[in-house]
PDB file of C-alpha atoms in Angstrom:
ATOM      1  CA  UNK A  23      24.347   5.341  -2.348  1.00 87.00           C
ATOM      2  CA  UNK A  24      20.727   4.585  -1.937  1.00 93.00           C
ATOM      3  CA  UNK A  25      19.158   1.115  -2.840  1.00 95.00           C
ATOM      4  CA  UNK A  26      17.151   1.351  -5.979  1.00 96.00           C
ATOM      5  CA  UNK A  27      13.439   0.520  -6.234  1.00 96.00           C
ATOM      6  CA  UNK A  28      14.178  -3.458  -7.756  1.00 96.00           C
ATOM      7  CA  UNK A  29      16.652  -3.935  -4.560  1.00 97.00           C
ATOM      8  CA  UNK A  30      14.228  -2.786  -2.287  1.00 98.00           C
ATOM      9  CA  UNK A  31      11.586  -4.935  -3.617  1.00 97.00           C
ATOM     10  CA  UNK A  32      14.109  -7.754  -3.615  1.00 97.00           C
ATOM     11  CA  UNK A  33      14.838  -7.090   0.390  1.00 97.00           C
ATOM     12  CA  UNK A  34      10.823  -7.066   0.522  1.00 97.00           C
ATOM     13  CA  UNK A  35      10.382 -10.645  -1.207  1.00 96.00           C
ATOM     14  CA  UNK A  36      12.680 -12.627   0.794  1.00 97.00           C
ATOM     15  CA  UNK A  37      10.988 -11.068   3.933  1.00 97.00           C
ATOM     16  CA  UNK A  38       7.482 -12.425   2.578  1.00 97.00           C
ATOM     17  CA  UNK A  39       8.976 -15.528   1.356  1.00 96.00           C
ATOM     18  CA  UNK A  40      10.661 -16.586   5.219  1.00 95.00           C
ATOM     19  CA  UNK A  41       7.719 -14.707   6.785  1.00 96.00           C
ATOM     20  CA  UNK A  42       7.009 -17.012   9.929  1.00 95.00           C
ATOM     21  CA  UNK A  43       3.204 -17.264  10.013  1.00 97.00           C
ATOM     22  CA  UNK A  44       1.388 -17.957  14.187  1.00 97.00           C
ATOM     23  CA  UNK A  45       1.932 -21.583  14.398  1.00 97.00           C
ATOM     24  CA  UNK A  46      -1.868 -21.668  15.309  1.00 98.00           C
ATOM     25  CA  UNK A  47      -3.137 -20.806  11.945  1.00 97.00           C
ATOM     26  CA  UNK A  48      -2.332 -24.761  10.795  1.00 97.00           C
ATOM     27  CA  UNK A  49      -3.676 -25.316   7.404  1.00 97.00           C
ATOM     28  CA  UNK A  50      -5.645 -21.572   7.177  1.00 98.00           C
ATOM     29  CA  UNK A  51      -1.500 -20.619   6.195  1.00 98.00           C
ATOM     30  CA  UNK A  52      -1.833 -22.257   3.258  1.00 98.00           C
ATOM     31  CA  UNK A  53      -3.648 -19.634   1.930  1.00 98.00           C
ATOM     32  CA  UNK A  54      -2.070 -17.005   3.495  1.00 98.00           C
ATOM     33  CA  UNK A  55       0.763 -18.128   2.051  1.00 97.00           C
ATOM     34  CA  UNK A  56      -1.070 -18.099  -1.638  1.00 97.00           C
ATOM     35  CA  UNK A  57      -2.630 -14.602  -1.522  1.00 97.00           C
ATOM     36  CA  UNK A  58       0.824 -13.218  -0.768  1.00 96.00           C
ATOM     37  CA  UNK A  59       2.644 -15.233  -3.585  1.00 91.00           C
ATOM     38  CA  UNK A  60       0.132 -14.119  -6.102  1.00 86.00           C
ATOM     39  CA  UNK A  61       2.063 -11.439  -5.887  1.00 71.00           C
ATOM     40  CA  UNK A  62       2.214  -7.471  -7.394  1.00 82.00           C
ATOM     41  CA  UNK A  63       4.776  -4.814  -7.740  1.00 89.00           C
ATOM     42  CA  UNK A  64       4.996  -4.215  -3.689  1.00 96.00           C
ATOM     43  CA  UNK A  65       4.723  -0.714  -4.106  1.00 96.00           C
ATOM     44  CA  UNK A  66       3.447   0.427  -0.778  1.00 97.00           C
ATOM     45  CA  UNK A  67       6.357  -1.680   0.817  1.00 98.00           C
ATOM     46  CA  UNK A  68       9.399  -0.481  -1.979  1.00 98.00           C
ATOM     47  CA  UNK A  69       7.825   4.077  -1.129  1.00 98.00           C
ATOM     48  CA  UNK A  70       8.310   2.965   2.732  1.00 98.00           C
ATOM     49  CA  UNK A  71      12.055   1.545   2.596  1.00 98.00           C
ATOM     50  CA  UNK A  72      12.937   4.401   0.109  1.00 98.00           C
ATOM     51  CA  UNK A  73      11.131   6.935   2.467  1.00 98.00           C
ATOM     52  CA  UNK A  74      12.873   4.804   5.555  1.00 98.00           C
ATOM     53  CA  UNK A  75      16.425   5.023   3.829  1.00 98.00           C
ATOM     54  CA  UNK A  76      15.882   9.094   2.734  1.00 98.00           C
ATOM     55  CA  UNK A  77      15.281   9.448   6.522  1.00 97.00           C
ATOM     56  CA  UNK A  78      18.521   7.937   7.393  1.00 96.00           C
ATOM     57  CA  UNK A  79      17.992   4.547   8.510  1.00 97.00           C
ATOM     58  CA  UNK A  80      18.898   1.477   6.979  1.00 97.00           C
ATOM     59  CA  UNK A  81      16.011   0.051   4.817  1.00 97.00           C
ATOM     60  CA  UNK A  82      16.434  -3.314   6.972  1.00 97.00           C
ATOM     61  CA  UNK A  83      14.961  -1.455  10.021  1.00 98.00           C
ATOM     62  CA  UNK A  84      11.959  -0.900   7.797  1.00 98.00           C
ATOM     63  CA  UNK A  85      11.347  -4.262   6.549  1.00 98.00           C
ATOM     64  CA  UNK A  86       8.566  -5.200   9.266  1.00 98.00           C
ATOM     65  CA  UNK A  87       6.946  -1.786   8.883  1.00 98.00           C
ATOM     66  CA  UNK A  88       6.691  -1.908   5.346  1.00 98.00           C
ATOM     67  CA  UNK A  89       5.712  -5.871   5.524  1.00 98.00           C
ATOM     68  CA  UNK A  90       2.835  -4.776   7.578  1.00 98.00           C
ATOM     69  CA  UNK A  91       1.582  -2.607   4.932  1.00 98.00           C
ATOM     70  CA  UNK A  92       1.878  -5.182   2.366  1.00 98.00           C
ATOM     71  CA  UNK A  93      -0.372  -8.006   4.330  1.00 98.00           C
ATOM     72  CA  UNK A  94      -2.879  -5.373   5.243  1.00 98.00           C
ATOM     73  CA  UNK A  95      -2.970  -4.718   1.382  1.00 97.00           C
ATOM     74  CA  UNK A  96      -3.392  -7.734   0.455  1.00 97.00           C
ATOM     75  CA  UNK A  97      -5.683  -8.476   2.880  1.00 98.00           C
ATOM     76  CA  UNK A  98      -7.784  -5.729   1.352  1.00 97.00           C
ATOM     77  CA  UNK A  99      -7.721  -7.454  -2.164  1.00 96.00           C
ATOM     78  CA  UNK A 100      -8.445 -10.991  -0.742  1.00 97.00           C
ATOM     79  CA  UNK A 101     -12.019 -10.041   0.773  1.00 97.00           C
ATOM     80  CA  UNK A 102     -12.506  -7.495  -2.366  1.00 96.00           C
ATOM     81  CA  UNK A 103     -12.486 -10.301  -4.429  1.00 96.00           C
ATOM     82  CA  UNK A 104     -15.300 -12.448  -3.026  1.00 97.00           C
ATOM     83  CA  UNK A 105     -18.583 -12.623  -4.244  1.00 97.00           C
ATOM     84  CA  UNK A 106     -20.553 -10.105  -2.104  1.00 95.00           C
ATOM     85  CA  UNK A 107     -17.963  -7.424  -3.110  1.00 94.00           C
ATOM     86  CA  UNK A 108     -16.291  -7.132  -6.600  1.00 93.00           C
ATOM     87  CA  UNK A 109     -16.544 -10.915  -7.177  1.00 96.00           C
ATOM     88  CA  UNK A 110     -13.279 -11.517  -9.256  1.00 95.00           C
ATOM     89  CA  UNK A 111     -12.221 -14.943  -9.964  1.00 96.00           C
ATOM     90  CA  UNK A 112      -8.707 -13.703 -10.762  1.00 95.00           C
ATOM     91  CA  UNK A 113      -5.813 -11.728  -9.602  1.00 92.00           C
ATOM     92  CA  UNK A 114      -3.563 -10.997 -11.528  1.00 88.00           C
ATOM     93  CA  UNK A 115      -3.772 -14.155 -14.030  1.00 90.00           C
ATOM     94  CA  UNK A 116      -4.441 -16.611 -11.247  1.00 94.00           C
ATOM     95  CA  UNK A 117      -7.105 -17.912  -9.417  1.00 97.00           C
ATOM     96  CA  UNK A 118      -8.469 -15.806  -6.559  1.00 97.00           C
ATOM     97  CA  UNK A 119      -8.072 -16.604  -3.374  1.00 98.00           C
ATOM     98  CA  UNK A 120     -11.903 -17.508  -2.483  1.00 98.00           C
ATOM     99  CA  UNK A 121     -11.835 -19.062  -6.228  1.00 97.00           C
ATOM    100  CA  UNK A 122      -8.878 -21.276  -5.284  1.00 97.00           C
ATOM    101  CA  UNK A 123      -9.556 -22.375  -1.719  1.00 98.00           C
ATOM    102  CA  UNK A 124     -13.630 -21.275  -1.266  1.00 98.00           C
ATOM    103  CA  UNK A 125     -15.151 -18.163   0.332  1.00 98.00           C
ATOM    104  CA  UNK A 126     -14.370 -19.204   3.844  1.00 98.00           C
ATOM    105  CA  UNK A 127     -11.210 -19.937   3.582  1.00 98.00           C
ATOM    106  CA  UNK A 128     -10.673 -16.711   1.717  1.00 98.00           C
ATOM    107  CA  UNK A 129     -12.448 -14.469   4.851  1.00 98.00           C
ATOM    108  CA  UNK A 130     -10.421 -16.200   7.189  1.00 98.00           C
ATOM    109  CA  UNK A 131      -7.162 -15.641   4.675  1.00 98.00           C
ATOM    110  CA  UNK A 132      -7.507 -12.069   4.692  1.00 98.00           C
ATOM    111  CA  UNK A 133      -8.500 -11.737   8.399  1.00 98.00           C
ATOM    112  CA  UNK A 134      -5.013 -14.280   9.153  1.00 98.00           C
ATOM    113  CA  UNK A 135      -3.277 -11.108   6.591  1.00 98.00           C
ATOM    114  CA  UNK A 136      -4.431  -8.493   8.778  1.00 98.00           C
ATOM    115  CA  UNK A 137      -3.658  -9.486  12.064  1.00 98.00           C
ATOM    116  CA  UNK A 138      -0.204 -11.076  11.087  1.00 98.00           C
ATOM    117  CA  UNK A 139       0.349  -7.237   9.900  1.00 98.00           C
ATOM    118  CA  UNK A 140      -0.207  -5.670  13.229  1.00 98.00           C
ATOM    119  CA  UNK A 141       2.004  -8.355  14.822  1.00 97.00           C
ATOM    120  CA  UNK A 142       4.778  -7.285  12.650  1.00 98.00           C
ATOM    121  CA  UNK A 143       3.800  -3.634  13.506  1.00 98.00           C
ATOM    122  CA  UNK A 144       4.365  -3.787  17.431  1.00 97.00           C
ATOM    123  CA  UNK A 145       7.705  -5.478  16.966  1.00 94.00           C
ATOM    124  CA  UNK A 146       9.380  -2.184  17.438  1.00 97.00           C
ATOM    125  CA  UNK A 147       9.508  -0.219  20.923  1.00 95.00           C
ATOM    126  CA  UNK A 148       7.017   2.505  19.613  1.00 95.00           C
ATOM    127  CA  UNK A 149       3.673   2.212  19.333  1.00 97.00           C
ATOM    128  CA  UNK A 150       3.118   4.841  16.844  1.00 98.00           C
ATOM    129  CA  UNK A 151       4.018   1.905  13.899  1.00 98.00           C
ATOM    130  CA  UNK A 152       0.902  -0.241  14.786  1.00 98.00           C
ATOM    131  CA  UNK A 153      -1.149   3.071  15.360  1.00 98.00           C
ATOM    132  CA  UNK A 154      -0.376   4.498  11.852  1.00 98.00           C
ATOM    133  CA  UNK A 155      -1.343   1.472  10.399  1.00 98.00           C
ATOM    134  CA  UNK A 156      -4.420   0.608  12.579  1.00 98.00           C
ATOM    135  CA  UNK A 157      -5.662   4.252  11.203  1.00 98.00           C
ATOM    136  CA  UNK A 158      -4.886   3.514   7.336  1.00 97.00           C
ATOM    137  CA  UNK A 159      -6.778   0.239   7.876  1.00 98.00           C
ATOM    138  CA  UNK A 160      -9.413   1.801   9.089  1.00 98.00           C
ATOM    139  CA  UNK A 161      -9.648   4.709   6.517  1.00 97.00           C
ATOM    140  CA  UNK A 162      -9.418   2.109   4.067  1.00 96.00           C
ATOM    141  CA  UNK A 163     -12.207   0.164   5.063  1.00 97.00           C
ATOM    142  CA  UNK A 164     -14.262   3.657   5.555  1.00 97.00           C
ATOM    143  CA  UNK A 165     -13.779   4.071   1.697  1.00 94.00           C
ATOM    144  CA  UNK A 166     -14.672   0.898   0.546  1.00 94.00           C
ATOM    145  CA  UNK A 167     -17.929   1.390   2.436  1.00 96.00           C
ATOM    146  CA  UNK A 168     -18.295   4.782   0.843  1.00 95.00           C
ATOM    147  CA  UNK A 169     -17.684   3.086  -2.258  1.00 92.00           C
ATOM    148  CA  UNK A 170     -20.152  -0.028  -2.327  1.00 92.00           C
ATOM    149  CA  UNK A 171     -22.748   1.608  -1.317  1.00 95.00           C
ATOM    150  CA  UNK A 172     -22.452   4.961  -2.989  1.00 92.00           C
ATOM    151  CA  UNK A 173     -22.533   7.427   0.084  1.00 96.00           C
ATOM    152  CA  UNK A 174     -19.365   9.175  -0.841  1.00 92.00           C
ATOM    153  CA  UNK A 175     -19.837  13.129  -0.404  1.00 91.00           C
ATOM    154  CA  UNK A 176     -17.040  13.923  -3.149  1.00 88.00           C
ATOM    155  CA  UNK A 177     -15.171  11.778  -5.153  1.00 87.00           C
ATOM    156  CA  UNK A 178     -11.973  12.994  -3.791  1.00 85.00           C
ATOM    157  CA  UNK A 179     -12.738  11.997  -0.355  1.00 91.00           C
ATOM    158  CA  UNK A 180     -13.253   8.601  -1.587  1.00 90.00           C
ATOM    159  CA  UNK A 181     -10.024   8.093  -3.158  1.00 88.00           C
ATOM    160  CA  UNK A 182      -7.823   9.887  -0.311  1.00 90.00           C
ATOM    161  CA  UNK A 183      -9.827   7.134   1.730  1.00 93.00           C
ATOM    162  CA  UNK A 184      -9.760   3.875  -0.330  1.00 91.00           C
ATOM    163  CA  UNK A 185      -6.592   4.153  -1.923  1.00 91.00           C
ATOM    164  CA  UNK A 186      -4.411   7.135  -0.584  1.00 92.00           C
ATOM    165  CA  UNK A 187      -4.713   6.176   3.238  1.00 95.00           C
ATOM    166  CA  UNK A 188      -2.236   3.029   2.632  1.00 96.00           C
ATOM    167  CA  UNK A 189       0.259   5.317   0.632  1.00 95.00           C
ATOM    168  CA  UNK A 190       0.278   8.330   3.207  1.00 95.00           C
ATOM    169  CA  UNK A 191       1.191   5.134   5.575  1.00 97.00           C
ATOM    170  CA  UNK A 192       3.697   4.169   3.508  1.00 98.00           C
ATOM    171  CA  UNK A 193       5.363   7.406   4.183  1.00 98.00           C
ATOM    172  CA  UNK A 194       3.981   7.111   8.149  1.00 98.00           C
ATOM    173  CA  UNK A 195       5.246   4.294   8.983  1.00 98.00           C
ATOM    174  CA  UNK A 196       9.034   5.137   7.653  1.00 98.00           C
ATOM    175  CA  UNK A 197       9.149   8.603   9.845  1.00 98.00           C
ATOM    176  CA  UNK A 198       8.088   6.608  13.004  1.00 98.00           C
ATOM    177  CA  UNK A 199      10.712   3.968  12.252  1.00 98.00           C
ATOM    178  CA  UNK A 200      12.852   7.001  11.738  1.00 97.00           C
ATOM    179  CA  UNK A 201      12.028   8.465  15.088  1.00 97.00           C
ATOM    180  CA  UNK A 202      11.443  11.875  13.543  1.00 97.00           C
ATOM    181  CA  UNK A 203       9.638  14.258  15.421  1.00 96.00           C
ATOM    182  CA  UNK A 204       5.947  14.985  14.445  1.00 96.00           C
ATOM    183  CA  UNK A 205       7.044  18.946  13.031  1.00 96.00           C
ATOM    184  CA  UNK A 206       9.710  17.115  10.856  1.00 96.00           C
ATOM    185  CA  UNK A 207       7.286  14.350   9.557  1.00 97.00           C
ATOM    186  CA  UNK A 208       4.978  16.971   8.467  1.00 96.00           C
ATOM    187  CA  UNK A 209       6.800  17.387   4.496  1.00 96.00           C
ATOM    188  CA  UNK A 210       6.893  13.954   4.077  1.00 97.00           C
ATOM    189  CA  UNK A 211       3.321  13.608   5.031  1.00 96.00           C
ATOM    190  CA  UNK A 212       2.678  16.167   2.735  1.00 94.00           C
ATOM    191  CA  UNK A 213       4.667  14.346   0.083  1.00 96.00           C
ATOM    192  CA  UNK A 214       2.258  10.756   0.982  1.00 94.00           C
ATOM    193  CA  UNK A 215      -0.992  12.824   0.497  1.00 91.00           C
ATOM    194  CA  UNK A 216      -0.098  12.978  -3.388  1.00 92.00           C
ATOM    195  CA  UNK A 217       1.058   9.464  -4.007  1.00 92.00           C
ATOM    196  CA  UNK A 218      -1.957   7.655  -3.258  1.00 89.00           C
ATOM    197  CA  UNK A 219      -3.927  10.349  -5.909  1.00 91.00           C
ATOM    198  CA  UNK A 220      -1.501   9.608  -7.897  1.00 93.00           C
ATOM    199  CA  UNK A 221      -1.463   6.039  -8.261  1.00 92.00           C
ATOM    200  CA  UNK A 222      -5.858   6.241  -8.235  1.00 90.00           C
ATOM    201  CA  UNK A 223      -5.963   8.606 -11.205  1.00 92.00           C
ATOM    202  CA  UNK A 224      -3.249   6.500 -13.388  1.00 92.00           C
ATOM    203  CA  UNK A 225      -5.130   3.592 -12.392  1.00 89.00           C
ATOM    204  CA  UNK A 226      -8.498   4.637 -13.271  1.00 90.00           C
ATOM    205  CA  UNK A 227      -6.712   5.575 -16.902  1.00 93.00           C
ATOM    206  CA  UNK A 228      -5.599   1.838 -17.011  1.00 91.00           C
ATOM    207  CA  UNK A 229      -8.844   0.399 -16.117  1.00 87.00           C
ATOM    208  CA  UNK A 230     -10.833   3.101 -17.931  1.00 90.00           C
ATOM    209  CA  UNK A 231     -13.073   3.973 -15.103  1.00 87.00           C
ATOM    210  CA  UNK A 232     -13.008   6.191 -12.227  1.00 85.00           C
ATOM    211  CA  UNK A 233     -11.571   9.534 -12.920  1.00 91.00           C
ATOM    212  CA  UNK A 234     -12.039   8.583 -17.096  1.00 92.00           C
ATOM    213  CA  UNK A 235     -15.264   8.213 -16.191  1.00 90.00           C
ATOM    214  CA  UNK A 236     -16.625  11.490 -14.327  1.00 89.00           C
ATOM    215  CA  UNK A 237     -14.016  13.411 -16.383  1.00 91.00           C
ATOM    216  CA  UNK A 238     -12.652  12.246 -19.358  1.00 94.00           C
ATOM    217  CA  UNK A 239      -9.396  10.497 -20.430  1.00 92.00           C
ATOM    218  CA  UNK A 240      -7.627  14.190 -21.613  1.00 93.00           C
ATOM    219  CA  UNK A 241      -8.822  15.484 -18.504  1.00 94.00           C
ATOM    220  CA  UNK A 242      -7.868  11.833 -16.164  1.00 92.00           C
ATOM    221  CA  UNK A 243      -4.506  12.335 -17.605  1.00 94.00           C
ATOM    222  CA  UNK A 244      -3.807  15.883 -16.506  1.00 95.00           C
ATOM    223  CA  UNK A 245      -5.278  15.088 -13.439  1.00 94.00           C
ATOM    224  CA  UNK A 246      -2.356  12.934 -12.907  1.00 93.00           C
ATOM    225  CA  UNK A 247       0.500  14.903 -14.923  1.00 95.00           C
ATOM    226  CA  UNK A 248      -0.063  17.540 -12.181  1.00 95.00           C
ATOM    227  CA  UNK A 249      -0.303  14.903  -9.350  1.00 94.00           C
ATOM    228  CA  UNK A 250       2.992  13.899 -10.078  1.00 96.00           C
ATOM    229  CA  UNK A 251       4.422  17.323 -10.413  1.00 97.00           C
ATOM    230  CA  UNK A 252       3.197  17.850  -6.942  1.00 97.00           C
ATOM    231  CA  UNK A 253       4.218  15.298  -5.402  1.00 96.00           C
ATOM    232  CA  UNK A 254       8.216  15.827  -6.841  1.00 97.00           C
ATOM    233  CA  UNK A 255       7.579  19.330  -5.755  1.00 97.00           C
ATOM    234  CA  UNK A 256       6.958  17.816  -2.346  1.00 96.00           C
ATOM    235  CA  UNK A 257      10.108  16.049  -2.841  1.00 97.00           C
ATOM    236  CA  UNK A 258      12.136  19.327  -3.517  1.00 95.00           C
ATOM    237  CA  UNK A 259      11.068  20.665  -0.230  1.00 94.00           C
ATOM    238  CA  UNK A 260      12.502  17.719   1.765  1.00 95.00           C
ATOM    239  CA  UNK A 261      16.502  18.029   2.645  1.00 92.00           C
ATOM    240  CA  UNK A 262      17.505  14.445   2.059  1.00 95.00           C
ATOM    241  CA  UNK A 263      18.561  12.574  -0.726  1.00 96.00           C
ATOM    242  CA  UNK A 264      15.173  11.374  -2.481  1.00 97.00           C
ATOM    243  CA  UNK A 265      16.120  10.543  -5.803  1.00 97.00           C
ATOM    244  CA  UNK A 266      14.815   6.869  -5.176  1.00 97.00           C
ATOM    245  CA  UNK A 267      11.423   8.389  -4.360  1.00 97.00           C
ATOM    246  CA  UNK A 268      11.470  10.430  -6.989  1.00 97.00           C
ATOM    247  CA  UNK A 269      12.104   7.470  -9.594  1.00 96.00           C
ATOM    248  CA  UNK A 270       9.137   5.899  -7.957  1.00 96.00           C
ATOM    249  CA  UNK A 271       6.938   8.911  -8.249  1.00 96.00           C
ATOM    250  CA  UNK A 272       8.071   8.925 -12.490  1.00 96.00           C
ATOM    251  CA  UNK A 273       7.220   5.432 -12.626  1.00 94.00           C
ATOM    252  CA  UNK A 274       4.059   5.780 -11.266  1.00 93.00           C
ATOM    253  CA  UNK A 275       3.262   8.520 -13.724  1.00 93.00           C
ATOM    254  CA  UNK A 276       3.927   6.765 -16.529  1.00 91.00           C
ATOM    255  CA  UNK A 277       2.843   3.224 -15.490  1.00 87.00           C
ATOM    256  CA  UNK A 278       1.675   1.099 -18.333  1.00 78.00           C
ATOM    257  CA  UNK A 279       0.193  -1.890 -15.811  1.00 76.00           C
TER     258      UNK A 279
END
């Protein structure tokens, strides 16, 4: 039977928690160690283990993979949060990192985050882990730059950018762990592409911006109803047992926070 969502979370906690930061880092860890424990719902890192365990390999297997994913992303909220960007003092009800250690500190923080992801990346034979993820990172960035300085062409290619690119990796990541040849990853990609839209639209109805903004809250809200639909419709298509995905996908939906 496969591991719920709250067990897979719980297998990706107790990774974090005995993560072994570079020895070198000396007191910089500190923080490290503080923009990790502030902490989140891990969702990037719970879709990969699910996706990993669908595939047929134990969710363990996954665990540096879908680490990876979770220091990049939290790299990505460490230097959002400073000043010259979106200049939050909080996350989520505590001090940001910058606010609770400076703005140096913080830079170096999230640059620590990011390459401590790509070591965890190459631990496996393949390279096509650390590639996946070097290309998410990168498509991430790309959006954020499309996004503070207003260049984007279309709003969708900022979102499948900023936000989707570390969801279609969630799914990425799990197939190459998976060894599954690049014809057989191409439903699950398929499936990725609508999470990350997914989770942007609901949170843009949260935060009342976004998609609420340039359409309308009736309109934001559909937008997502039929984001989810195809992304379960994605899951239909795939012959495994996904009914942990598709919990996740429902959750997402309906998310309240």
């Amino acid at each position: 039977m496969p591991r719920s969502p709250d067990e897979l979370r719980a297998l990706v906690e107790e990774r974090l928690d005995s993560l072994r930061l570079w020895p070198e880092l000396h007191g910089q860890a500190e923080s490290v160690r503080y923009s990790l424990t502030v902490g989140g719902k891990r969702v990037r890192p719970v879709i990969c283990l699910a996706a990993a365990e669908a595939c047929g390999v134990e969710p363990e297997e996954a665990l540096p993979a879908a680490c990876a994913l979770e220091l990049v992303h939290t790299f990505s909220l460490v230097h959002d949060d400073l000043p010259p960007l979106d200049n939050d003092e909080e996350r989520r009800g505590q001090p940001s990192t910058w606010k609770q250690y400076g703005e140096a500190v913080a830079v170096l923080a999230g640059d620590a985050l990011l390459a401590e992801a790509f070591r965890l990346a190459t631990a496996y034979d393949t390279p096509h882990v650390a590639r996946e993820l070097a290309n998410a990172t990168l498509g991430m960035i790309g959006g954020q730059y499309l996004d503070i300085t207003g260049t984007a062409s279309d709003e969708a290619t900022l979102h499948s950018l900023k936000t989707g690119r570390l969801f279609a990796a969630a799914i990425g990541v799990a197939v190459w762990v998976a060894d599954l040849s690049e014809p057989a990853q191409r439903p699950w990609r398929a499936f990725g592409e609508e999470l990350g839209l997914l989770f942007q639209i609901v949170d843009d109805i949260l935060d009342g911006d976004g998609y609420v903004t340039t359409h309308g809250a009736d309109v934001a809200r559909r937008l997502a109803d039929e984001a989810a639909d195809r992304a379960r419709a994605r899951l239909e298509e795939l012959e495994a047992d996904t009914s942990v995905l598709r919990d996740i996908v429902d959750g997402l939906a309906v998310r309240t926070a």
